[in-house]
Amino acid sequence: MRRTPLYERHTAAGARMVPFAGWQMPLHYGSQLDEHHAVRERAGLFDVSHMRVADFAPTLAPALRTLFAFDIARLTPGQAQYGCLLNERGGIVDDLILYHRGEAGFRVVSNAGTRERVAERYAALLPASGWSLRDDVAILALQGPAAAGIMAGLLGREVDRWRPFTGQSQPGEGEPWWLGRTGYTGEDGFEIILPATEAGGLWQRAVAAGAVPAGLGARDTLRLEAGLNLYGADMDEATLPAQVRLGWTVDLDDPARDFVGRQALETVTPITHQCGLVLQAPGVMRAGQHVRFADGAEGRITSGGWSPVLSQSIALAQVPDAADGACEVSVRGRWLPALKVRPPFVRRAPRAPAPMSA
Amino acid sequence: MSEMPASLRYARTHEWARQDEDGAVTVGITDHAQEALGDVVFVELPTVGAQVAAADPCATVESVKAASDIYAPLAGEVVEVNEALGDAPERLNESPYGEGWIFRLQPNDTAELERLLDAEGYRASLAD
């Protein structure tokens, strides 16, 4: 079981450590609900050093244009792009964030659960040199409405004009830090990639500045409220981007750009799609539970849980395109009414999601 | 280390039971159980008047993490449920042996209580 550079900080803070994708990670530091609310109302601090970081030289740009389903040629230095690495069948190998770092090249952050699979794809599809896997860095995510203020204090400079989905470098003790105004919570925030040896110091300073340590438990309920997919739950290699509301990340504009999976996407039409569900009765929806509609269509929940902000159970489900009419979910042996909605469930400030018309 | 009051009896499935002065038995989940479950967000209570057998699943605790069945530690009739958990399920975390009690049973046979574990026995069962 692998440990991140912040392992000692977590145990010292009383974290409940759990195995996750081969890593020992903090589930929570006492109360997952408190950590969730801290991120929605103030600022939370996550250790996400288990994620896969890879760097690519600028010379690999042509190869990256055919590797990913989005087109890196559209990006200017500093921009970040969320999107997918597909297989030849158009299925999602992983979802990831790519940063254009100017002359430093490109940096990609992908999931922990797919570390080996993604590295395998890089090795199979890219030239032998010009890229590297970065197992010597740590990643901290500072998220929440107070994140910008804390960040400005930590960096000693203003961050007001720093736009969402852009990144900047910051001098460190050795290799510069890379900071993205990105995240996985639906809140404003930053993801900081820095040398493993400097992670403990930054963690300590961020906590001293008011950031609340938050574990994987809160990370999951926050991303679910924000309607963000979880790889391995909501999608896998048999899932096409359009089936999980990620069609917008696929760029088909340049007909000459023959990226991996393109031919499949242009010939296969999915017959299921993703919707959000809000339970209309007491109880909690969980992944794997069945969904049925008045017209007889049946689907399945891919992620479900409790929304601390709405105080209701919410879920993402994969349902047939034809699904129509009143919806019910089988929760522990009983069919309970649910409302079909368009995610996100919570957008920055708490508000009820709009009913899905289609 | 989680608390285990010596005055209570325990089931291996992490419920506690306490006989009250009126003869009924109050049932809840242990401090160890609430800690393992994480924040409780919903409790499905049994129905007052229901007859339950020992080890019957008769309530459900849903936490942020998962759903868990709560088993009757002994046979009897459900005579009262903790309605306050409807609005405040967090009481299970905050006070598992007090305000976080789940239901009360009128036992068919009080002697069954003696077959449950004492605090030491429960502590030992956690080490298995």
XYZ file of C-alpha atoms in Angstrom:
486
model
C 0.000 0.000 0.000
C 1.518 3.318 -1.089
C 1.640 6.453 1.035
C 1.627 10.049 -0.148
C 4.232 12.550 1.135
C 1.503 13.844 3.502
C 0.771 10.515 5.212
C 2.272 11.602 8.554
C 0.276 14.850 8.503
C -2.952 12.889 8.034
C -2.346 10.424 10.857
C -1.194 13.231 13.166
C -4.470 15.051 12.396
C -6.475 11.953 13.412
C -7.516 10.906 9.904
C -9.322 7.637 9.337
C -7.022 6.110 6.712
C -8.495 3.742 4.123
C -7.112 1.856 1.138
C -7.973 3.545 -2.182
C -6.612 2.380 -5.547
C -3.521 0.936 -3.840
C -2.914 3.994 -1.646
C -3.532 4.733 1.999
C -5.668 7.849 1.910
C -7.618 9.912 4.477
C -11.383 9.167 4.342
C -12.137 11.913 6.866
C -10.576 13.640 9.874
C -13.575 13.233 12.187
C -16.678 14.299 10.278
C -17.149 14.024 6.528
C -20.218 16.283 6.746
C -18.289 19.039 8.532
C -15.554 18.837 5.895
C -18.146 19.010 3.110
C -19.745 22.138 4.573
C -16.312 23.699 5.189
C -15.587 23.461 1.444
C -18.994 24.881 0.463
C -18.836 27.713 2.995
C -15.116 28.451 3.559
C -12.157 26.410 2.305
C -11.051 22.790 2.432
C -7.656 21.244 1.750
C -7.292 17.866 0.035
C -4.276 15.643 -0.534
C -4.689 14.199 -4.028
C -1.087 13.127 -4.498
C -2.271 9.647 -5.519
C -3.269 11.014 -8.935
C -1.135 10.394 -12.023
C 0.973 13.326 -13.248
C 2.754 13.168 -16.604
C 4.821 15.822 -18.413
C 5.184 16.148 -22.180
C 7.705 18.239 -24.126
C 6.364 20.903 -26.548
C 7.719 18.769 -29.405
C 5.110 16.114 -28.574
C 2.242 18.456 -29.446
C 1.412 16.651 -32.738
C 1.319 13.272 -30.941
C -0.895 14.691 -28.162
C -3.347 15.996 -30.750
C -4.093 12.420 -31.770
C -3.881 10.992 -28.229
C -6.683 12.979 -26.608
C -10.277 13.525 -27.758
C -9.949 17.291 -27.212
C -7.675 19.353 -29.433
C -4.646 20.819 -27.659
C -4.024 23.066 -30.678
C -6.851 25.247 -29.364
C -5.045 25.986 -26.115
C -2.875 28.991 -25.391
C -0.134 28.948 -22.748
C -1.636 28.863 -19.267
C -4.928 27.309 -20.349
C -6.289 24.091 -18.889
C -8.611 21.638 -20.601
C -10.754 18.872 -19.109
C -11.351 15.896 -21.390
C -10.851 12.237 -22.171
C -8.324 9.693 -23.285
C -10.307 7.180 -25.349
C -9.706 3.640 -26.547
C -10.148 2.565 -30.188
C -13.830 1.791 -29.516
C -14.445 5.346 -28.322
C -14.667 4.177 -24.688
C -13.207 6.309 -21.894
C -9.804 5.089 -20.692
C -9.650 8.039 -18.316
C -10.859 11.582 -17.773
C -8.129 14.113 -17.068
C -6.975 17.715 -16.980
C -4.258 18.936 -19.332
C -2.367 22.180 -18.676
C -0.567 24.064 -21.443
C 2.569 25.236 -19.647
C 4.052 27.264 -22.488
C 7.704 26.498 -23.130
C 7.639 23.902 -20.331
C 5.289 21.793 -22.451
C 2.142 20.053 -21.306
C 1.171 18.512 -17.988
C -1.621 15.971 -17.568
C -3.248 14.970 -14.279
C -5.279 11.753 -14.473
C -6.908 9.385 -11.990
C -5.219 7.205 -9.362
C -7.276 4.128 -10.258
C -6.031 4.206 -13.855
C -2.365 5.023 -13.181
C -1.030 1.887 -14.858
C -3.546 1.750 -17.694
C -2.899 5.377 -18.666
C 0.891 4.898 -18.511
C 0.440 1.834 -20.735
C -1.470 3.921 -23.304
C 1.172 6.688 -23.260
C 3.880 4.079 -23.860
C 1.933 2.457 -26.694
C 0.860 5.630 -28.504
C 3.637 8.186 -27.957
C 7.275 8.374 -29.098
C 9.726 6.752 -26.686
C 11.169 10.027 -25.430
C 9.976 13.524 -24.623
C 7.599 12.594 -21.819
C 7.877 11.389 -18.242
C 5.730 10.125 -15.378
C 6.128 12.315 -12.322
C 6.151 10.154 -9.201
C 8.223 12.778 -7.383
C 5.461 15.393 -6.985
C 2.542 15.929 -4.619
C -0.830 17.540 -5.366
C -2.826 19.652 -2.935
C -6.309 20.930 -3.758
C -7.473 24.066 -1.954
C -11.205 24.486 -2.617
C -14.013 26.760 -1.490
C -15.163 30.389 -1.496
C -12.306 31.375 0.835
C -9.659 29.536 -1.228
C -8.641 32.622 -3.252
C -8.012 34.699 -0.139
C -5.957 31.944 1.465
C -4.040 31.378 -1.766
C -3.196 35.078 -2.115
C -1.790 34.999 1.419
C 0.250 31.844 0.774
C 1.730 33.179 -2.462
C 2.132 36.771 -1.301
C 0.382 38.144 -4.395
C -3.044 38.872 -5.786
C -5.006 36.111 -7.496
C -8.083 38.187 -8.408
C -7.473 38.235 -12.143
C -6.536 34.568 -12.307
C -9.262 32.986 -14.419
C -10.873 29.584 -13.863
C -9.290 26.764 -15.859
C -5.949 28.469 -16.232
C -2.623 27.686 -14.581
C 0.490 29.562 -13.521
C 3.890 28.615 -12.211
C 5.255 29.825 -8.907
C 8.913 29.729 -7.851
C 9.599 27.117 -5.168
C 12.752 25.850 -3.459
C 13.679 23.812 -6.510
C 11.463 23.004 -9.463
C 8.717 25.663 -9.757
C 5.247 24.786 -8.472
C 2.408 24.515 -10.958
C -0.910 25.948 -9.851
C -4.185 25.447 -11.660
C -7.400 27.295 -10.883
C -9.173 23.958 -11.155
C -10.816 21.393 -8.914
C -13.358 18.645 -8.407
C -15.815 20.171 -5.944
C -17.889 22.663 -7.937
C -16.331 25.504 -5.948
C -13.684 28.048 -6.813
C -10.258 26.717 -5.941
C -6.739 25.711 -6.833
C -4.768 22.556 -7.467
C -1.095 22.857 -6.598
C 1.479 20.456 -8.005
C 4.793 20.748 -6.216
C 7.870 18.703 -5.313
C 6.978 16.001 -2.760
C 9.563 17.408 -0.351
C 7.759 20.780 -0.167
C 4.235 19.412 0.272
C 4.279 19.148 4.077
C 5.298 22.776 4.507
C 2.561 24.078 2.223
C -0.042 21.838 3.897
C 0.884 23.245 7.288
C 0.759 26.861 6.101
C -2.594 26.384 4.369
C -4.108 24.828 7.513
C -2.682 27.648 9.624
C -4.350 30.095 7.207
C -7.748 28.509 7.830
C -8.073 25.694 5.255
C -9.854 22.678 6.753
C -8.279 19.268 5.959
C -10.854 17.267 4.002
C -10.782 13.602 3.028
C -11.892 11.407 0.150
C -15.357 11.083 1.672
C -16.113 14.792 1.352
C -14.407 14.854 -2.045
C -16.947 12.272 -3.240
C -20.070 13.997 -1.882
C -18.832 17.366 -3.193
C -18.205 16.097 -6.721
C -21.562 14.278 -6.733
C -23.416 17.480 -5.738
C -21.514 19.260 -8.520
C -22.656 16.553 -10.975
C -19.073 15.535 -11.793
C -18.401 11.972 -12.909
C -16.229 9.535 -10.982
C -14.098 7.277 -13.160
C -14.731 3.594 -12.405
C -18.234 4.341 -11.088
C -20.028 6.536 -13.640
C -17.818 5.580 -16.567
C -15.339 2.967 -17.739
C -13.820 1.760 -20.994
C -17.246 0.711 -22.298
C -18.680 4.228 -21.792
C -18.764 6.761 -24.636
C -18.250 10.440 -23.657
C -21.765 11.427 -24.777
C -23.233 8.874 -22.361
C -21.861 10.731 -19.338
C -22.491 14.318 -20.515
C -18.911 14.679 -21.786
C -19.724 15.050 -25.482
C -18.696 18.725 -25.201
C -15.087 17.695 -24.478
C -14.794 15.823 -27.799
C -13.562 18.044 -30.633
C -14.486 16.846 -34.141
C -13.865 20.186 -35.900
C -10.589 19.383 -37.638
C -11.389 16.481 -40.006
C -7.673 15.761 -40.420
C -7.163 15.122 -36.694
C -7.509 11.347 -36.417
C -7.445 10.936 -32.633
C -7.773 7.565 -30.911
C -11.452 6.590 -30.787
C -12.606 9.117 -33.389
C -13.726 6.569 -35.985
C -15.775 4.681 -33.400
C -17.430 7.870 -32.119
C -18.433 8.797 -35.660
C -20.124 5.457 -36.292
C -21.581 4.349 -32.927
C -24.711 5.966 -31.512
C -25.300 5.316 -27.811
C -28.807 4.355 -26.659
C -28.455 5.332 -23.010
C -27.596 8.615 -21.361
C -26.879 9.986 -17.922
C -29.381 11.818 -15.782
C -29.482 13.087 -12.244
C -31.965 11.790 -9.673
C -33.220 13.406 -6.486
C -34.969 11.016 -4.110
C -38.437 12.231 -3.093
C -38.712 9.984 -0.005
C -36.569 9.303 3.067
C -33.637 7.023 2.262
C -30.309 6.999 0.438
C -29.713 5.918 -3.161
C -26.530 3.929 -3.804
C -24.582 2.789 -6.863
C -25.995 -0.367 -8.453
C -29.622 0.265 -7.522
C -32.222 -0.076 -10.260
C -34.297 2.753 -11.711
C -37.594 2.333 -13.550
C -39.842 4.736 -15.448
C -43.578 4.807 -16.056
C -43.002 3.807 -19.700
C -41.228 0.599 -18.613
C -37.671 1.785 -19.312
C -35.095 0.575 -16.775
C -31.742 2.018 -15.795
C -29.118 1.807 -13.089
C -27.556 4.189 -10.584
C -23.822 4.664 -11.148
C -23.152 6.982 -8.156
C -25.500 7.708 -5.315
C -25.367 9.175 -1.878
C -26.407 11.934 0.430
C -26.296 15.609 -0.465
C -25.332 17.490 2.705
C -26.413 20.786 1.123
C -29.852 19.632 -0.088
C -30.375 17.174 2.810
C -31.706 14.714 0.253
C -30.300 11.713 -1.537
C -28.944 12.403 -5.042
C -27.606 10.107 -7.736
C -26.242 9.871 -11.252
C -27.925 7.151 -13.324
C -27.494 5.627 -16.759
C -30.938 5.340 -18.370
C -32.327 4.447 -21.819
C -32.849 7.429 -24.146
C -36.531 6.485 -24.334
C -37.062 6.688 -20.543
C -40.097 8.821 -19.794
C -42.629 9.471 -17.089
C -42.569 9.048 -13.333
C -39.374 7.544 -11.982
C -38.753 5.140 -9.099
C -35.604 3.726 -7.543
C -35.305 0.369 -5.792
C -33.790 1.289 -2.430
C -33.244 -1.716 -0.170
C -36.241 -3.639 -1.419
C -38.695 -0.739 -1.831
C -39.530 1.354 -4.901
C -39.226 5.015 -3.899
C -40.177 8.019 -6.060
C -37.345 10.087 -7.566
C -37.205 13.247 -9.652
C -35.183 13.147 -12.868
C -33.036 16.294 -13.063
C -30.191 17.793 -15.039
C -26.982 17.925 -12.951
C -25.373 19.784 -11.224
C -27.452 19.309 -8.089
C -25.705 22.176 -6.303
C -24.083 25.117 -8.081
C -21.851 27.246 -5.820
C -24.807 28.493 -3.749
C -27.447 25.931 -2.729
C -30.415 25.901 -5.059
C -32.841 23.273 -6.273
C -31.915 21.643 -9.603
C -34.190 22.232 -12.597
C -36.418 19.348 -13.684
C -35.191 17.696 -16.888
C -37.538 18.458 -19.754
C -36.214 16.056 -22.413
C -10.322 3.889 21.660
C -14.114 3.849 21.564
C -16.267 3.806 24.682
C -18.002 0.656 26.018
C -19.962 1.282 29.213
C -19.722 -1.683 31.601
C -23.419 -1.284 32.513
C -24.592 -2.380 29.030
C -24.880 -5.705 27.181
C -23.627 -6.049 23.620
C -24.248 -8.049 20.456
C -21.415 -9.094 18.118
C -23.269 -7.148 15.421
C -22.494 -3.900 17.339
C -25.812 -3.173 19.056
C -26.015 -2.392 22.764
C -28.958 -3.250 25.049
C -29.933 -1.926 28.463
C -32.827 -3.082 30.625
C -34.724 -0.112 32.037
C -36.711 0.082 35.258
C -39.990 -0.559 33.453
C -38.662 -3.898 32.168
C -38.264 -2.766 28.543
C -34.878 -2.926 26.848
C -33.382 0.101 25.067
C -31.302 -0.659 21.963
C -28.736 1.410 20.075
C -25.452 1.003 18.237
C -22.054 1.100 19.878
C -19.543 3.917 19.785
C -17.296 1.628 17.750
C -20.106 1.104 15.210
C -20.920 4.800 14.795
C -17.242 5.571 14.342
C -16.891 2.914 11.647
C -20.046 4.085 9.837
C -19.104 7.742 9.729
C -21.682 10.540 9.760
C -25.201 9.109 9.979
C -27.650 10.842 7.620
C -30.817 8.737 7.895
C -32.301 6.122 10.237
C -35.147 3.848 9.235
C -36.936 2.967 12.466
C -38.946 -0.198 13.197
C -42.717 -0.005 13.617
C -44.101 0.246 17.140
C -45.966 -2.973 17.897
C -43.796 -5.127 15.607
C -42.715 -8.536 16.919
C -39.039 -9.226 16.305
C -36.919 -12.330 16.811
C -33.358 -12.193 18.082
C -30.950 -11.333 15.239
C -33.769 -10.089 12.980
C -32.855 -7.007 10.967
C -35.292 -4.387 12.274
C -33.814 -0.966 11.514
C -31.416 0.580 8.997
C -28.762 3.192 9.571
C -27.589 5.046 6.468
C -24.336 6.925 6.796
C -22.457 9.036 4.273
C -20.605 5.813 3.482
C -23.105 2.931 3.429
C -26.317 1.387 4.723
C -26.169 -0.949 7.728
C -28.800 -3.249 9.143
C -29.490 -3.033 12.854
C -30.387 -6.417 14.383
C -32.649 -7.029 17.349
C -30.352 -8.212 20.147
C -33.214 -10.220 21.657
C -36.769 -11.246 20.847
C -39.701 -9.057 21.844
C -42.175 -6.394 20.849
C -41.104 -2.930 19.747
C -42.744 -0.550 22.240
C -41.090 2.771 21.371
C -38.860 4.266 18.672
C -36.622 7.345 18.833
C -38.605 9.680 16.545
C -36.124 12.498 17.233
C -33.623 10.714 14.954
C -35.800 11.725 11.998
C -34.676 15.339 12.280
C -31.395 14.726 14.019
C -29.748 11.485 12.818
C -26.394 12.958 13.911
C -27.367 12.060 17.494
C -26.231 8.522 16.657
C -22.707 9.871 16.206
C -22.774 12.408 19.011
C -24.359 10.274 21.722
C -24.566 6.604 20.731
C -25.384 5.477 24.308
C -27.680 8.386 25.157
C -29.823 10.530 22.830
C -28.821 8.316 19.910
C -30.807 5.276 21.146
C -32.859 3.688 18.347
C -35.768 1.679 19.779
C -37.132 -0.006 22.912
C -38.270 -3.633 23.134
C -40.484 -5.453 25.621
C -38.475 -8.703 25.764
C -40.232 -12.075 25.522
C -37.626 -13.552 27.851
C -35.427 -11.263 29.944
C -32.956 -14.118 30.422
C -31.915 -13.645 26.789
C -30.172 -10.470 27.918
C -27.708 -12.609 29.866
C -26.684 -14.393 26.689
C -25.401 -11.141 25.189
C -21.779 -10.072 25.643
C -20.586 -7.907 28.497
C -18.256 -4.969 27.745
C -15.157 -7.151 28.053
C -16.632 -9.801 25.785
C -17.580 -7.201 23.187
C -14.136 -5.627 23.336
C -12.622 -9.078 22.784
C -14.968 -9.693 19.827
C -13.627 -6.567 18.120
C -10.121 -7.986 18.266
C -11.160 -11.225 16.449
